[in-house]
Short mmCIF file of C-alpha atoms and ligand atoms in Angstrom, two decimals:
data_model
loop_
_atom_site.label_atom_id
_atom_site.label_comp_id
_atom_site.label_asym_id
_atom_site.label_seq_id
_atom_site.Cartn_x
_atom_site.Cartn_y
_atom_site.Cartn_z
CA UNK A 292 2.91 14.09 -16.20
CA UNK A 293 5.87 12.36 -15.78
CA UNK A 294 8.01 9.45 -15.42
CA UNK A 295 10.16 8.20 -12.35
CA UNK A 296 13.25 6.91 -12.55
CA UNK A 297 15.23 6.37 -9.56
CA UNK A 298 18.72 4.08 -9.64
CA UNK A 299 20.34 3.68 -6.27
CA UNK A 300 18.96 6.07 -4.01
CA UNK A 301 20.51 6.19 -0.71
CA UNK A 302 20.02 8.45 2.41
CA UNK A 303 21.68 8.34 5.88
CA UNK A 304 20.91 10.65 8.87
CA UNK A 305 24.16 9.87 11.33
CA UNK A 306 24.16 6.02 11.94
CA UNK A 307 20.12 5.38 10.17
CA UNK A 308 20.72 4.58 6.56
CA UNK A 309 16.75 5.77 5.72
CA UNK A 310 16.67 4.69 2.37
CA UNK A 311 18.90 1.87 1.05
CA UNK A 312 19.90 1.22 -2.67
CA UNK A 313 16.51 2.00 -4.12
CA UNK A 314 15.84 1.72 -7.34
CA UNK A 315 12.14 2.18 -8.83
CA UNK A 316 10.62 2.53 -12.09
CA UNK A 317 7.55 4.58 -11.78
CA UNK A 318 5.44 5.18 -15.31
CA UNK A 319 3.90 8.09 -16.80
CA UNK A 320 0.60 8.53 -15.45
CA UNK A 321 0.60 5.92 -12.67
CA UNK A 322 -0.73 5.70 -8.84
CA UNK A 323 1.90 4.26 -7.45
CA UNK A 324 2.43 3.63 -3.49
CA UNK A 325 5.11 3.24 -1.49
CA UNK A 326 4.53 1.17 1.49
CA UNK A 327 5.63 -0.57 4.56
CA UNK A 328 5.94 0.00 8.54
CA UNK A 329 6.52 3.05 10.24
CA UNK A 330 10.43 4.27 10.04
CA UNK A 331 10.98 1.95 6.90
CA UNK A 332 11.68 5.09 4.78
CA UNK A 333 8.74 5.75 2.57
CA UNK A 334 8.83 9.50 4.10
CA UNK A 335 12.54 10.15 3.18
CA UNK A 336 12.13 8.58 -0.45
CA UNK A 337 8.80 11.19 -1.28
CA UNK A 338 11.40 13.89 -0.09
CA UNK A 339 14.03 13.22 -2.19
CA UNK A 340 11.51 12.92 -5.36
CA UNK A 341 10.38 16.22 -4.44
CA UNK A 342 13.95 17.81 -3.66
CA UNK A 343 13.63 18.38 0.33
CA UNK A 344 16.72 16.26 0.70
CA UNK A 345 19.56 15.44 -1.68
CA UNK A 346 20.27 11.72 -1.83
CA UNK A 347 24.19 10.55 -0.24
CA UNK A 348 24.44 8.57 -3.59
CA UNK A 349 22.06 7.77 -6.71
CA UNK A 350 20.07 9.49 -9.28
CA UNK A 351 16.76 10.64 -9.37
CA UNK A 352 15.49 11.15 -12.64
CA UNK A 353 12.16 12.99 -14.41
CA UNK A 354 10.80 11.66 -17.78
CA UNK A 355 14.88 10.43 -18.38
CA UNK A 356 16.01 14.34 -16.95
CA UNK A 357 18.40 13.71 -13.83
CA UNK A 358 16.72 16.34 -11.59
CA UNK A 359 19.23 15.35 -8.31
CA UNK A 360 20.68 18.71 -7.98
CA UNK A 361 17.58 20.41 -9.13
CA UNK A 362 15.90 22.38 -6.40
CA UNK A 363 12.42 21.47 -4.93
CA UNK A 364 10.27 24.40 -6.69
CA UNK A 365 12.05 24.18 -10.10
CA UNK A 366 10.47 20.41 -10.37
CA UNK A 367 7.07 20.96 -10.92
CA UNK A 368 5.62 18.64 -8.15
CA UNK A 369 2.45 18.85 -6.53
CA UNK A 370 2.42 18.22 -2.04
CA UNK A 371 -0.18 16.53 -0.36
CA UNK A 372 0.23 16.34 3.15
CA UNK A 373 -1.69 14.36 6.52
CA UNK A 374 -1.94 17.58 8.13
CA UNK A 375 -3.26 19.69 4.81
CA UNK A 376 -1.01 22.85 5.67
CA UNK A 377 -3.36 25.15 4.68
CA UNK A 378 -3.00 28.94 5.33
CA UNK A 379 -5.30 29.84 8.02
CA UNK A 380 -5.55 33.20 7.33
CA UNK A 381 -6.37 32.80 3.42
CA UNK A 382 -9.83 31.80 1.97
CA UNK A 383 -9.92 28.18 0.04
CA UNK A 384 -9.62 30.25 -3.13
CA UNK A 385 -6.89 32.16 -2.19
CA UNK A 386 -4.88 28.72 -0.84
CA UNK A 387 -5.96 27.59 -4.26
CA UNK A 388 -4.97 30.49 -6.34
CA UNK A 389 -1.67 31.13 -4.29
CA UNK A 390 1.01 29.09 -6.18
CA UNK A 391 -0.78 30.22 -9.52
CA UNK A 392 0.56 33.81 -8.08
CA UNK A 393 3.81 32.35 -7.23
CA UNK A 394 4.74 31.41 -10.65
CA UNK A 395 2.90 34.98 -12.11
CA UNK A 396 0.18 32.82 -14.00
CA UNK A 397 -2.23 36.05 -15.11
CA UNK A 398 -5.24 36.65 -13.25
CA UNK A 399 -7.99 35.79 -15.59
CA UNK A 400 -6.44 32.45 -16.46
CA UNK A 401 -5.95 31.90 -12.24
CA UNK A 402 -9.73 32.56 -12.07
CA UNK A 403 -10.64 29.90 -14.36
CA UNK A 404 -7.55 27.23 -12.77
CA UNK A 405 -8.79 27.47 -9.55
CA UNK A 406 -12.33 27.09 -10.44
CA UNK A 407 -11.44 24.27 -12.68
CA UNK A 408 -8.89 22.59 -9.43
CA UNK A 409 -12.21 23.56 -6.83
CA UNK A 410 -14.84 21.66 -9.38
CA UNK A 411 -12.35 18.12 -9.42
CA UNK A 412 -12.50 17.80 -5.89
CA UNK A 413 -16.05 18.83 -5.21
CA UNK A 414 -15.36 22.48 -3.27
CA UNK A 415 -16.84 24.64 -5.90
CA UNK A 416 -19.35 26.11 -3.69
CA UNK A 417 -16.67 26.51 -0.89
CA UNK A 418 -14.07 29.18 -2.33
CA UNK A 419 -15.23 31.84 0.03
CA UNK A 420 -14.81 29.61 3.53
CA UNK A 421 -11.84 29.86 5.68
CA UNK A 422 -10.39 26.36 6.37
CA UNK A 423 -11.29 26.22 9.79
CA UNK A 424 -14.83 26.47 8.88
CA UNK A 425 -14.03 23.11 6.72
CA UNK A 426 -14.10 19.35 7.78
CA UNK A 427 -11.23 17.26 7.77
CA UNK A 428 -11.98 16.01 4.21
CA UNK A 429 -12.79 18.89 3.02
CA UNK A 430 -9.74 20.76 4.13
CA UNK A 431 -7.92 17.91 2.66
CA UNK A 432 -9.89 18.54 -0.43
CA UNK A 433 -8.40 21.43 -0.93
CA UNK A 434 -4.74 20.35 -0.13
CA UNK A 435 -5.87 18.48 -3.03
CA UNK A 436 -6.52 21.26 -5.21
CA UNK A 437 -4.17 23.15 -4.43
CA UNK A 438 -1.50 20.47 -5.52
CA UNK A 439 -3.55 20.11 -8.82
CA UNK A 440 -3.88 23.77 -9.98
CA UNK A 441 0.03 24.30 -10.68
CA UNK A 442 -0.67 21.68 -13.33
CA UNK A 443 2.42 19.48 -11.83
CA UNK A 444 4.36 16.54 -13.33
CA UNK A 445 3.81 14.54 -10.07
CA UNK A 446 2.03 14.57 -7.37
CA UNK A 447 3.30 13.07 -3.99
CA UNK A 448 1.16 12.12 -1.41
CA UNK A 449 2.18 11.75 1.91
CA UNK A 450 -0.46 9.74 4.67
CA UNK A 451 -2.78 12.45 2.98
CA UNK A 452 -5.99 10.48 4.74
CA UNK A 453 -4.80 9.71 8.00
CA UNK A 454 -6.18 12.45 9.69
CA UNK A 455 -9.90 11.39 8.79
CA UNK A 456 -12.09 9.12 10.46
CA UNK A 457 -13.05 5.26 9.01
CA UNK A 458 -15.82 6.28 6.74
CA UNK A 459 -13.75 9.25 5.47
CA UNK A 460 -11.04 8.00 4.79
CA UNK A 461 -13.20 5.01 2.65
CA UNK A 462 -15.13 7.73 0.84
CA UNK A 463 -11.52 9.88 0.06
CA UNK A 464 -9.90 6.60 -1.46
CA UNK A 465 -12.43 6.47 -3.92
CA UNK A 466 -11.98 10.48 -4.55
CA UNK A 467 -8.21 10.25 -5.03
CA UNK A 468 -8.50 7.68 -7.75
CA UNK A 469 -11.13 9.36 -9.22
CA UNK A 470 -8.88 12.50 -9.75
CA UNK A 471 -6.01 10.68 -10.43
CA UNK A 472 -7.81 8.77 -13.30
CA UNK A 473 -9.67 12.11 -14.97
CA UNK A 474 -6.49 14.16 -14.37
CA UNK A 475 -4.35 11.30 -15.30
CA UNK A 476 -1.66 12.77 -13.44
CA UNK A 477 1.61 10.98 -11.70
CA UNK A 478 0.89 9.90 -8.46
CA UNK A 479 3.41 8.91 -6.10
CA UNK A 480 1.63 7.49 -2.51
CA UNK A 481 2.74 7.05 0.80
CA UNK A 482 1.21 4.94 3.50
CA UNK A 483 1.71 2.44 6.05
CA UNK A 484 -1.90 1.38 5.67
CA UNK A 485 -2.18 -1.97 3.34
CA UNK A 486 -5.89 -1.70 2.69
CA UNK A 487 -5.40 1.70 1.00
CA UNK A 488 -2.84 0.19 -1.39
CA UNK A 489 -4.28 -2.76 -2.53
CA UNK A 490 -7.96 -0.71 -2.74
CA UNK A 491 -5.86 2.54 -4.77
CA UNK A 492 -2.34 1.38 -6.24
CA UNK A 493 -1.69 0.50 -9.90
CA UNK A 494 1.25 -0.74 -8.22
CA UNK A 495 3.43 -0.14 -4.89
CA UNK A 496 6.63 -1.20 -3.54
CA UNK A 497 6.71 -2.63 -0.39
CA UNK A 498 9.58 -1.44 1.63
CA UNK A 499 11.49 -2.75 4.51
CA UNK A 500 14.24 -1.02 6.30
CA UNK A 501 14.97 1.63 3.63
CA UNK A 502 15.20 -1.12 0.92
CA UNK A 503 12.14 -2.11 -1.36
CA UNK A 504 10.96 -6.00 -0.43
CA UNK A 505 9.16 -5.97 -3.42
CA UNK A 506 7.12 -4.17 -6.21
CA UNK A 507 4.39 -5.08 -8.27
CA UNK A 508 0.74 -5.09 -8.55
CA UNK A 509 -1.51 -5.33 -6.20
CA UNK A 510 -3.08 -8.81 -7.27
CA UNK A 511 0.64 -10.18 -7.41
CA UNK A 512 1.88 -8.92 -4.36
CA UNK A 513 -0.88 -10.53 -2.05
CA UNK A 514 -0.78 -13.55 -4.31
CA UNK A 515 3.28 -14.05 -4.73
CA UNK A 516 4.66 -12.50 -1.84
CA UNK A 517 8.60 -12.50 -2.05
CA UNK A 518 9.24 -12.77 1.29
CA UNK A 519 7.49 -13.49 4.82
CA UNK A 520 7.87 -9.92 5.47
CA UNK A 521 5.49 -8.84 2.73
CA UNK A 522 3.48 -11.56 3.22
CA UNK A 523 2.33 -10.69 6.73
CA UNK A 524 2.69 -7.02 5.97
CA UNK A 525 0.20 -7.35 3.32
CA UNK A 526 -3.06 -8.84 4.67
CA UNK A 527 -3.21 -11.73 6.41
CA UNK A 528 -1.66 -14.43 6.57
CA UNK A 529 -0.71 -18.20 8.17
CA UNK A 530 3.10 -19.75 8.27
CA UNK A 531 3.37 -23.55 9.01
CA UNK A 532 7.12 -23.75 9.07
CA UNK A 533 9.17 -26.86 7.79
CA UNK A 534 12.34 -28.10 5.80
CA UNK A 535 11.94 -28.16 1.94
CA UNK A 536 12.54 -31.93 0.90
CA UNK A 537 11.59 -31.11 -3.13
CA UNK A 538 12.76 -27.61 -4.81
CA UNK A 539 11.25 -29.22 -8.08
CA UNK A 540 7.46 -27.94 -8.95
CA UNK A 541 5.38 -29.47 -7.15
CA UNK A 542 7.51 -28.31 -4.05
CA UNK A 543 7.47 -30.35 -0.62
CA UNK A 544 7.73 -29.06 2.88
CA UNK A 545 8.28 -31.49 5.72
CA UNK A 546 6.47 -29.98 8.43
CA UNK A 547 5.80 -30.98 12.06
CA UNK A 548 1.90 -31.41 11.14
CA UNK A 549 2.77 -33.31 7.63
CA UNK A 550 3.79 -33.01 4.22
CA UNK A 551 2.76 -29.44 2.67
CA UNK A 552 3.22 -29.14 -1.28
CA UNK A 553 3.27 -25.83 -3.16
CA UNK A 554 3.18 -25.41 -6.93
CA UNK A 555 3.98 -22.38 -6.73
CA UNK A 556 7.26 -21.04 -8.09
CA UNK A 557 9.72 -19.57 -5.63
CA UNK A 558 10.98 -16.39 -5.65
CA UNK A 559 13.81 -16.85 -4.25
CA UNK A 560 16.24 -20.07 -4.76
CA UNK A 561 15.84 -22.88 -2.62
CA UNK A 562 17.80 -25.94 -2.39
CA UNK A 563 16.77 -28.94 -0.17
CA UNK A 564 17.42 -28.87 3.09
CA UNK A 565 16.70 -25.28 3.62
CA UNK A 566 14.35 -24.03 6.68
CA UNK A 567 11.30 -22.46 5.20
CA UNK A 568 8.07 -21.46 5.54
CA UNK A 569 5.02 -22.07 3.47
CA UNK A 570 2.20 -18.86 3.74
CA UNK A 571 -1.39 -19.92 3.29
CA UNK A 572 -3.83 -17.06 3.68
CA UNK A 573 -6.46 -17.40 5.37
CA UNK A 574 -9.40 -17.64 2.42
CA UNK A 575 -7.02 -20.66 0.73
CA UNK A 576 -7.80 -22.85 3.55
CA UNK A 577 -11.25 -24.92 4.09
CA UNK A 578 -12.46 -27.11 6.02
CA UNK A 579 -12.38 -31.21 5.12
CA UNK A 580 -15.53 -32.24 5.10
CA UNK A 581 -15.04 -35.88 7.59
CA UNK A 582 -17.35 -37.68 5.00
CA UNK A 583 -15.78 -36.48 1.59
CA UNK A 584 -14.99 -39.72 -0.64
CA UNK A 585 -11.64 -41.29 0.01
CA UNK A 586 -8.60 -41.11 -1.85
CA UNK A 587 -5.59 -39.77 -1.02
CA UNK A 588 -5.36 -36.53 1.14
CA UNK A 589 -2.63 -33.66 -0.13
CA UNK A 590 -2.07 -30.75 2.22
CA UNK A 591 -4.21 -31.59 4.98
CA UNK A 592 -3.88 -29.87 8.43
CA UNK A 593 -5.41 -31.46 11.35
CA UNK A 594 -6.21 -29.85 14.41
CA UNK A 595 -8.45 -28.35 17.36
CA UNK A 596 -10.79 -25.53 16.98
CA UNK A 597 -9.72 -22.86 19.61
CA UNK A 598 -12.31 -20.30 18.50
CA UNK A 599 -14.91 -18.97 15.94
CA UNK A 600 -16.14 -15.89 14.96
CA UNK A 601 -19.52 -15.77 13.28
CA UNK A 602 -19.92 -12.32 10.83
CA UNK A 603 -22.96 -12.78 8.97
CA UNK A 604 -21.44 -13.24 5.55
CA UNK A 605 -18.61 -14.81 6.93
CA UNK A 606 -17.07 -16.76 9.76
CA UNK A 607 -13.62 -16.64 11.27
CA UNK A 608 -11.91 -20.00 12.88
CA UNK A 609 -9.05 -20.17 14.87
CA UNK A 610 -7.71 -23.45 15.04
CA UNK A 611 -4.68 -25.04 16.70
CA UNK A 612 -2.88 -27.26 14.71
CA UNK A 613 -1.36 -30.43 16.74
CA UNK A 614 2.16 -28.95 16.95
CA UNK A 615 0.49 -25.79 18.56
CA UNK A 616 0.93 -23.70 15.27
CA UNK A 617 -2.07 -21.43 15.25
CA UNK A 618 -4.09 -21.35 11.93
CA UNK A 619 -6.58 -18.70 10.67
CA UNK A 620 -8.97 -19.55 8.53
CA UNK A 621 -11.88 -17.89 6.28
CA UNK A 622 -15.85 -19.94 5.78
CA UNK A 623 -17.44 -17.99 2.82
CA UNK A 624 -20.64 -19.85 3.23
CA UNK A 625 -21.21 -19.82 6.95
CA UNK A 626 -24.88 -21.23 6.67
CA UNK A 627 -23.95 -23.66 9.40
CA UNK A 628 -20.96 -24.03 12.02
CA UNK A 629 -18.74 -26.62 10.84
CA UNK A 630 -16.94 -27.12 14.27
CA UNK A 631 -17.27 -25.59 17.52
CA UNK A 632 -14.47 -25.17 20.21
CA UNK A 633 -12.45 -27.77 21.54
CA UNK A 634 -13.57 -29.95 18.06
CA UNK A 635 -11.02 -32.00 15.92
CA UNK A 636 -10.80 -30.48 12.73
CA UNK A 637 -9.59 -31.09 9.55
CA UNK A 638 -8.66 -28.51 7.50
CA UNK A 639 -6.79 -28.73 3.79
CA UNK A 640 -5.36 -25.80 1.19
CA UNK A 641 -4.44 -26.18 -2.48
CA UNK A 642 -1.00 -26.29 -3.81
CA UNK A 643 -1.61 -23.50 -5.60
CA UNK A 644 -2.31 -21.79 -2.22
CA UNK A 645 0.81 -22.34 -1.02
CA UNK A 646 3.91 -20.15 -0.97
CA UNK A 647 6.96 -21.50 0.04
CA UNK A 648 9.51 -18.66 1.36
CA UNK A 649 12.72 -18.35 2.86
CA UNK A 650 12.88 -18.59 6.52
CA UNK A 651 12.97 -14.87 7.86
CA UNK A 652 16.32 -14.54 9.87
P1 ATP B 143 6.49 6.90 9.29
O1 ATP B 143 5.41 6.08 8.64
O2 ATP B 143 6.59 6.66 10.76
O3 ATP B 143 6.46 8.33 8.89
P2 ATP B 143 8.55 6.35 7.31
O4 ATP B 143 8.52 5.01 6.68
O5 ATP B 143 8.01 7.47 6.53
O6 ATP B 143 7.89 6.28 8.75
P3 ATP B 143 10.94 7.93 7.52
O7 ATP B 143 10.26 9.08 8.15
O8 ATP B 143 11.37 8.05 6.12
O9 ATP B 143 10.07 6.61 7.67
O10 ATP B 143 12.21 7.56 8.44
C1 ATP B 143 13.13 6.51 8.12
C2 ATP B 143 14.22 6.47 9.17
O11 ATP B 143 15.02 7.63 9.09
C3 ATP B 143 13.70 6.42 10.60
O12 ATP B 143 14.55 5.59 11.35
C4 ATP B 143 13.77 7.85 11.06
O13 ATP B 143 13.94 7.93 12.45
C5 ATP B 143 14.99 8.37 10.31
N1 ATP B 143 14.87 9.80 9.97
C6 ATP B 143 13.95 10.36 9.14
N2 ATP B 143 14.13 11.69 9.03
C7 ATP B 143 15.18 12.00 9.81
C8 ATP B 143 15.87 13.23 10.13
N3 ATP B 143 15.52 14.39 9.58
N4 ATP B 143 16.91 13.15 10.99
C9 ATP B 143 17.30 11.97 11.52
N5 ATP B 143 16.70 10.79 11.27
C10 ATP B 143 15.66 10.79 10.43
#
């Protein structure tokens, strides 16, 4: 296993600049995902780790070794893909054992690789099958193994579950970080699908336009969004936009429904004055009870229920605040309905719920 360095990668095709001025640390031994839309360059960027292209400017670097001019098969990286890109016309052993033959590994110790690559992802019993006689997750099994067994510094995984249905593709995120934790291997994940990175990642960067909007944990990254891009890229969220009228902690937001104030820290500076928008995801938000003892109200939202959405162990409102913003919100508890449609509501977040970002452009 390796580490990832990567200081100012950038990579046009014509007039699309696909990746931007990235620049990534990736540890030794981490699941790490890149993600963001389609087209925002995740693709491109696993290329150019593996060697496919050559970056227009920046260094790509293995355990501190710049490895930009080195060729794809003299890196030692392991390829998962979304369409497996197994050989039809081999057994799963044989797709297994064939980059063993590649680099002339002797046959006895292939033998005991393969059966050692076939065992970590549960296809020990399936060596003699063709591929078409597999299932989608278990062909992608073996793309698995077969990207183990060469023993690589780093494996890069591109959309490898997309091809498999819900409960598949549930089952397979548990699988992949189960090999990744007993190999202990480098990891380096694409997707555009949020749930798998916040379920898998030790840590992702969020991209945007062939630029990274931000990296971190996962925990962080839905918390502390940088920017209302990776806020509403990464689950759900609600923006009540104002003007900031404090940049001090406690922040205040003027906003056409009332005063909103965040103790969060911005990310980004912020002077007073500037158009912003404060993110409040859904879960932060509850409903004011109408007969909760008095006092002074901070960060209250009033409103009209539009709709609700019961779930069992939880129910969904939609509510429409009085300057028609549209608010979702989260009941944990749904023993009863607290409002039904067409209802006044009042609704009210904590200040430590409340991220205050940048107007997007
Ligand atoms: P997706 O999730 O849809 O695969 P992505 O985030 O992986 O998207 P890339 O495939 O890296 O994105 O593409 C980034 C941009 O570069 C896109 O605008 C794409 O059209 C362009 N691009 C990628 N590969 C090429 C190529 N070989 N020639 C020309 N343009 C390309």
């Amino acid at each position: 296993m390796v580490s990832l360095t990567l200081q100012g990668i950038t990579r046009k095709f014509g007039d699309v600049t696909a990746v931007d001025d990235v620049s990534l640390e990736i540890t030794r031994g981490e699941l790490f995902f890149l993600l963001g839309p389609s087209g925002c360059g995740k693709t491109t960027l696993l290329r150019l780790i593996a060697g496919f292209y050559a970056p227009d400017r920046g260094n790509i670097l293995f355990d501190g070794q710049d490895v930009t001019r080195t060729p794809p098969h003299r890196r030692n990286t392991g390829m998962v893909f979304q369409n497996y890109a197994l050989w039809p016309h081999m057994s799963v052993w044989e797709n297994v054992a064939y980059g063993l033959g590649l680099r002339k590994v002797p046959s006895s110790e292939q033998k005991d690789r393969v059966s050692e690559a076939l065992r970590m992802v549960r296809m020990d019993a399936y060596g003699e099958r063709s591929p078409n006689q597999l299932s989608g997750g278990q062909q992608q099994r073996v793309a698995l193994a077969r990207a183990l067994v060469i023993q690589p510094d780093v494996v890069l995984l591109d959309e490898p579950l997309s091809n498999l249905d819900a409960r598949l593709r549930l089952e397979m995120r548990d699988e992949i970080r189960r090999i990744h934790d007993e190999t202990g291997t480098t990891m380096i994940y694409v997707t555009h699908d949020q749930k798998e990175a916040l379920s898998m990642a030790d840590r992702m960067a969020v991209m945007d336009m062939g630029a990274v909007a931000q990296t971190g944990d996962p925990r962080s990254i839905y918390a502390r969004p940088v920017s209302a891009f990776v806020a509403d890229f990464i689950g759900e969220t609600n923006f009540v936009a104002g003007r900031l009228t404090s940049a001090e902690t406690p922040l205040s937001v003027e906003t056409a429904v009332g005063v909103l104030h965040s103790t969060v820290e911005p990310a980004e500076g912020l002077s007073p004055g500037d158009e912003v928008v404060c993110s409040v995801r859904p879960e932060a938000i509850r409903v004011s009870e109408p007969d909760a003892a008095g006092g002074e109200e901070e960060n209250v939202l009033d409103g009209v229920v539009r709709q609700t959405v019961y779930l069992g162990d939880h129910e969904q409102y939609s509510v429409r605040l009085d300057d028609g913003t549209l608010v979702k919100l989260v009941d944990h508890h749904p023993g009863r309905r607290r409002a039904g449609p067409g209802a006044p509501i009042r609704l009210k977040c904590d200040a430590s719920q409340v991220v205050v970002l940048g107007k997007p452009g």
